[in-house]
Structures are given as structure tokens and as C-alpha cells.
């Protein structure tokens, strides 16, 4: 949660000569992170990120308290200024009844004030504007001002519009309606905390937003100024289900210190008196059924030092904790020093285990003051089979063969799923757009789109990707299959493409036929040449090392034969047959293909000796026989 | 006949030596060594000889052929070499072979893996489509907890599991923490988990699909100084020996204490410049593993402690000097003009 804190306002609670830059630097190292210092209407303006567990520091007062602890650690004198407030006294002329539900309301404080509706002074307007709030007249402005300064939201009703003089907290019934002060009507889900005027009419959605029927108007003469501290989880549920997100609800749902409530009331009354000539017209109704009793955590001194990794004397730890408002009692159990830490009300939500105490000591001591050590100790056992090295080498091989790697989104449109071989895919409940609804079951459609995106490219190219595809399984997580796929541009020569895939298999040390470990061919839909491998299967098929074949001692006899073939003859089959027709044919290559002629080069080789002409003659005879079976004959 | 061969050989050698073009050499080869060449003619007469004689002459015949082949090869080389010496324009642009390219994210992931493998981390992989329990609940984030709002999570339209809850797209690699504890059953744990993650966000600093790397170390006596040392090792290995790291207070439900991790800016060496403003870059979160997370993974927090960190691969890579992208989504472009730069 990002908050804005004007420097001049901060200094009303913080007595220090520190420069804004120093405050930024030191706070960021040990406390809330000061992201930027901007120039506001009132001077330097800090933009501060307060973490969700530290709502206690999301105010002028809260930041001042942190700064007063942190700055002196850097030898910059600073102290917290505690403001003193006048006791609230006045005639009790305005009757008011306040009733709460103890399980839902921690505390409620209310007081009636006679007021004059005046103008907001410019100093207040400027401060509110600096922290991002619009001035709406002094009655409302003061409630916002108090929230920013003290950290507890406050509210006002028009006393005369609440005709019954009653404020009764109750749970809502399902389907009850209310109109918030922005004019929107909401239907309540039920069991929400609402304020009733005793007649069944809802006059407030406390902690979230006021309602139209109780809000102050320019005619308002008397107000009920009040604070409510309510059950944060219930409030959050209401705020989420009605989708009303206000600054007040954001703060309230994180759980605010009820002890702050009275300070907020005192500060508010002080301001109403000053700006609106307020006169107190009722007693202060303060309903606080279970006031805060300090929690205690026991933590061994040794535990703190162990987690920090260094020894810090007990004295310094106690000093740190006390400077943060914690009470500490030291005791000794046998040889161990035990600290009993008493948690102040404003930290009661966030401190609950010894590790929390470690954090407080460590951050104030300064993480920057801790050494950096290399890990020692034993290593965990190795994984039996790790896929990562194989996968990376596969990518490297394809790169070496001229491939360009892409990363495309795993989330695809319904159309892309229809274009996949596997038509059923998992869908998202809350997709970001119609082109990213489903989890893909094939890489092909995404790769084809990627090729289409590069139509300007004139030279042949091919793209590849390695990513999971997600195959649905009933009642379980999908099967995540790491897949390696590639698509060739339309002008890529078939033989070259096939050669790349074959060479890739050799690089991967997979000495199997392509069809056994993957697919290569034209895609059904757009007729693109593509290949696809299941990387796990590929890795399982890979050899540890390439097989060694001794280099032949005797030179081969090489012969080119040009065959005239029948239309639609599969040359691959002819070559295969020729190869297997005699053990002394070491290799057969296709070196030229033109219309119905195919020139093949045959290597005759016997590892034991040089083949004689007559031996070669014999083998050649077998070749010609084989060719004949396919209806091919040798061109003279 | 022996004499004839000698004469042929000498005659051929003389011609080869004085040949002035490759064309001429080709003709000499055909004339002497071709199928109907002069040497073959001599061969034909072999069959009229006695065995011993034939053997001796056969050997001579082979030697002669070999001698001519060698001479031809030499002369061809001489001629080609002489040609090169004629005149060379060294400024003529080279012709590059078609190069392939690995994606920037792959390069980053590889580098990150190696950096951590060097200090004993085992790389692992866990589901990218995961149960809510691993993504949130086991990480000390109960259902409806406001802390979950920070993760803009995608939910899969599938029935809920009684034990594990909904199916989500992992919004972070931290989902692998408890999985790794369950795999190893007991410490020591030293894992690095690099994977795709998904969040429901798309703007100049967010792509709905991105990558994170997560470190998790659990053992006896693991403390903050170990985390600092590990982070520092990464900073120096990834950004160079002058890089330094620091940790600052932060808050996550699954670590206590929690930290924000900063690396000094590589552009200005931490002095402050237009890239970093303050001299530092935030890279992500870290912390000491929360006891409830250890418990969820079946590890006794009284006996063991640990640290964890999880950072964006893209963010870490883009902090390196030289790559300035205004929009992180550009990283996932499939435009060859972009892809071929890396």
C-alpha cells in the first residue's frame, strides 16, 4: 500500500534536523521503503510503500514513530513529538444512544458537536491535496485529515438527519438495500456489519462508506463525530462482494489498533473547534468491551542471535525492542537467557511468533550491518535424472542448425485449440482476453502464427520453441508435457528442412528413425512443414555417447548411377532397399533429382580389403535388381 | 613394357609441371588416368603376362598412378595458391552463414542455473498448473486472506479438489517450496526452481506469462548471513564483480523476516543515474522461511531453518546494460528483426 507523507506535516510529530534525503535513505534501509521524494504544494512529499502487515505505520504519526526509532541508529538525533489534547467537555444537550455487537465491533466512540459549516483553510486543503485527497468542505475534510495524521478512519453523520438519535450496530439480512453517499444502490449479501437508526433503516456501512440518508449537507448544524473499529474479516468480505474499495476499507480490513480511536476523536474535536467553531453537545460515548491487554511472547536470546547469524548483547536487543515500544523482561532459565516481550497494541496484529521478534531486532540493528557468508554444510542428494542439460543442449543444437528460438504464450484462443490435434483443453475462469482463454495442447498453432508474423522476411527461416503443453486429466492437474517443436517458412526447401531434423537427432545422440521419436511433415491446416518431439521421450531415446565405428583402412569405390523412375516412386524406399541389399554398401546418397531422374551415389566398401572390379560388379547387379523391382532403370 | 610405363610417367610429370591452368591439368588427367587413358591401355596388356611378372608390373602400375595423382594434386594447389596471390581485396565483406538464435530468456535461465549449480543448488521443475494449496495455503496464506490480493491469479475452470482446492496457474515459483520439501522429505535442501508463471496483468512492466527463479535452502542453523552471501554470489556472478546487493525490510506471509532485495545499478555503479534514480534496482523478494511453511512441508521448524528468494528472470536480465526495453512485452515478440539480435 503506497502512502504520501508531506515532510512538513511529518515534522509536526518528528523532531529532527535530518534532511529529507537522509530520512528517505535510513527509513528505506530499516523500515518502510521511501520510493521517491516529490515536490508537493507543502514542500517535499515522500512516496512510501507500507507493507500490508504494518498498517500501524500508514499515517503521519506512524511514520514519525518509525523514523524516531531508526534515525538515531544512524547517529541522526530524532524524537517523537507526542501531541497533547484537551479533555472533551461540554453540555450534554444532545441525546444519543450507541449500541454495538461485541463480536463484530471492537470499539465505537461517538460525540455530538454543534458546528458552523465554514470553509476549509488553505493549509489543510494543500496538505490533503498533497496526499491525494479532494477537499469537500471542512466537515468531511477533518475526518480525512485525522485519518491521514493518526491512522484511524473517522466519520460524521448529520445528527438531525438521524432522527431517532440512535446508532445501533447490527448484522444485515440478505437482500437488504442501501444507497451509499456516491448515489449507488447496493443489495447486501447478508451478515454484513451495518448501522441502524433503531427503526430498521440502515444509516451507514461502517468502515467502508457512508450512506446518502445520513451524510452531512451544507445545511448541517450538528454532527455525530464517530469512530468505529470493527471486525476486519467481516468488513473485507462485504467490501469485496459489493466491490466498494475505499481508502477507509483498505485500512480497516488490515486491522487497526482500537487504542488509536480515542486519539483520533481528540484530534478531530480539536480541529472542529478550531475550524468550525464546534461546541461539544454530548458526552463522549466510548464503548470498548474488551480493552487491549498486552500479549507476551517468550523468546530465547540465543534464538535471535542464531537467526541473525551474529552475537548481539542482550542489552542492545532490549534497547532496540524498547525503542519500538515493546516492553521487555529478561530472565534466566538454567544457562539460557529468556526475553519476555510485551507487545504494544499497535503491533498486536503483526507480532505473534518469535520470528517476528527476530525481524524487529534485525531490521533495526540493520541488515546492512550483518556479514555475508557462503553456504557450507552437506549437499542434498542429486536428482536421478535431470532434464535440464538435455533440454538446453537440444536448443543449442537447433540454434547451431540455424533455428531461431521463440517464446509464445501458453494461453491461446479457442480457435487455436480447434486447430490443434487435441481438441479438448483446459479453460480459464477469468481470462484476460479472448485470445488467451485456454491452455494449449500443441505448440503448432502458436508457431504458425509466429511464422505468419514474419511474412516480410525473404530468406527461408525456421522457428522453434520448447515449452509445456497441458493435457487435461479428469479430477487431477493436467499432464505437463515438455515439447520441442519447430515450423519452417513456406519457402524452406523440403530436403533441407528434413535434413535439419535428421541432423538434430544425430546432435541429440538419438540414433533412431525420426518416426519413432517424433513427427515431421506438413501440418493439416496451413500446410506448414513442422516437427515436434516429446523432450522426455527424446531424452530417454538418447545414447550416452555416439557409437564408434573404426575408420576404414581401405578406400571405397564410389559410383554414381542415374535412375529413371516411375512417377510417384518413393526414392527413400529405393535407397533403403539398396543399402540393405549388401553389407559392403557403406552408404547411398541422393545427389541429384530432376523430373523423373534420380542420381544416387553408392559407396562400396569392405573394411577388410579393397574391393575388386568384379566384386563391385556383382553388388551393382543387386542394386540394379532392386531398382528394377521399383520399376526404375539405369540411364546410360 | 616397364620401359613404356617409365616413359609415360616422365612424359606426364613433365606436362603436369609445366601446366599453367586447371583446365590443362584436367585434360592431362583424362589423357593419362582416364578410363580410356594411356595408363589403362598398358593395364589391358597385363593379362598376357605370367603371374610373377604380372604382380611386379601391377605394383609398378599402382606406383605410377599414385605418383601422377600426387603431382596433379600438388600442381592444382600451386595454381590455386598462385591465383590467390594475384590480388586480394581484404575489405570485401564476409559472407556470414545463417546463424541460429537462442531466446534472451533461455540465455538468462541458463546463466542463472549455472550460477546456482556452482554453489550446490539442484535445479528442479514443478507444475505450472498447480493446486491452490501449493500456491497459497501451504505458504501460510489461508483462503480469503487479503495478502492474496497481491497475486493477480488465473483460475482454471475445473472442479475443486477436497484436499488441494482450486486449480490455478502458478503466480510464482514459490509453489515449488513445499513440493521440494515433500520430495526430499528432510533437509538439507538447496533448490533452484525456474519456471513459467502467470498473472492477470498486462502493461509495460507486466506480461501475463513470465518466468521466475526461486531459491530455497533449508538445513540446521541457516540464518540471514547465508541469505546475504547467496544473494551476493548471484549479484557478482550475474552483473560482474563490482555489483553489490542489499536487503531491506519487507513483508510476505511465507517468510519471517521478509526482505526486499536490491542490486546496485550496473550503469552508474550505485551512484544514481537515469536508469535507477537511487543507485539501486529492486529485483524481488526474499526471507527466512516461515515456520508454518516448513510444517506444511513436514519439516520441524524447531530443528531446521531456511531462507527463500523468488525473482523475475526477465527483470533480472533487463537490468543488464545494453538491453533497454520500454515495454517488457517486447521480450515476447516473435518478430525476427528482434529475435535475431540476440
mmCIF file of C-alpha atoms in Angstrom, chain A residues 12-13 54 69 89 96 101 105 119 129 142 159 186 278 310 327 372 406 411 438 542 571 604 630:
data_model
loop_
_atom_site.group_PDB
_atom_site.id
_atom_site.type_symbol
_atom_site.label_atom_id
_atom_site.label_comp_id
_atom_site.label_asym_id
_atom_site.label_seq_id
_atom_site.Cartn_x
_atom_site.Cartn_y
_atom_site.Cartn_z
ATOM 1 C CA UNK A 12 4.834 18.083 13.478
ATOM 2 C CA UNK A 13 5.395 14.662 15.045
ATOM 3 C CA UNK A 54 2.244 -2.608 9.082
ATOM 4 C CA UNK A 69 13.471 4.822 16.253
ATOM 5 C CA UNK A 89 -16.075 18.638 27.974
ATOM 6 C CA UNK A 96 -27.520 9.839 21.721
ATOM 7 C CA UNK A 101 -22.482 -6.148 18.752
ATOM 8 C CA UNK A 105 -17.342 -4.304 16.850
ATOM 9 C CA UNK A 119 -14.503 26.985 4.598
ATOM 10 C CA UNK A 129 -4.250 17.638 -1.947
ATOM 11 C CA UNK A 142 -11.389 16.984 9.050
ATOM 12 C CA UNK A 159 -27.155 14.467 13.813
ATOM 13 C CA UNK A 186 -26.354 -1.920 -3.263
ATOM 14 C CA UNK A 278 -17.572 23.485 17.360
ATOM 15 C CA UNK A 310 25.821 -12.977 14.803
ATOM 16 C CA UNK A 327 8.219 -3.984 26.876
ATOM 17 C CA UNK A 372 27.505 -12.118 4.039
ATOM 18 C CA UNK A 406 10.774 -18.061 -29.776
ATOM 19 C CA UNK A 411 -2.596 -19.195 -23.231
ATOM 20 C CA UNK A 438 -7.233 -21.882 -22.984
ATOM 21 C CA UNK A 542 19.316 -40.695 -26.488
ATOM 22 C CA UNK A 571 13.132 -42.711 -53.538
ATOM 23 C CA UNK A 604 31.231 -49.795 -51.987
ATOM 24 C CA UNK A 630 10.589 -50.369 -58.141
#
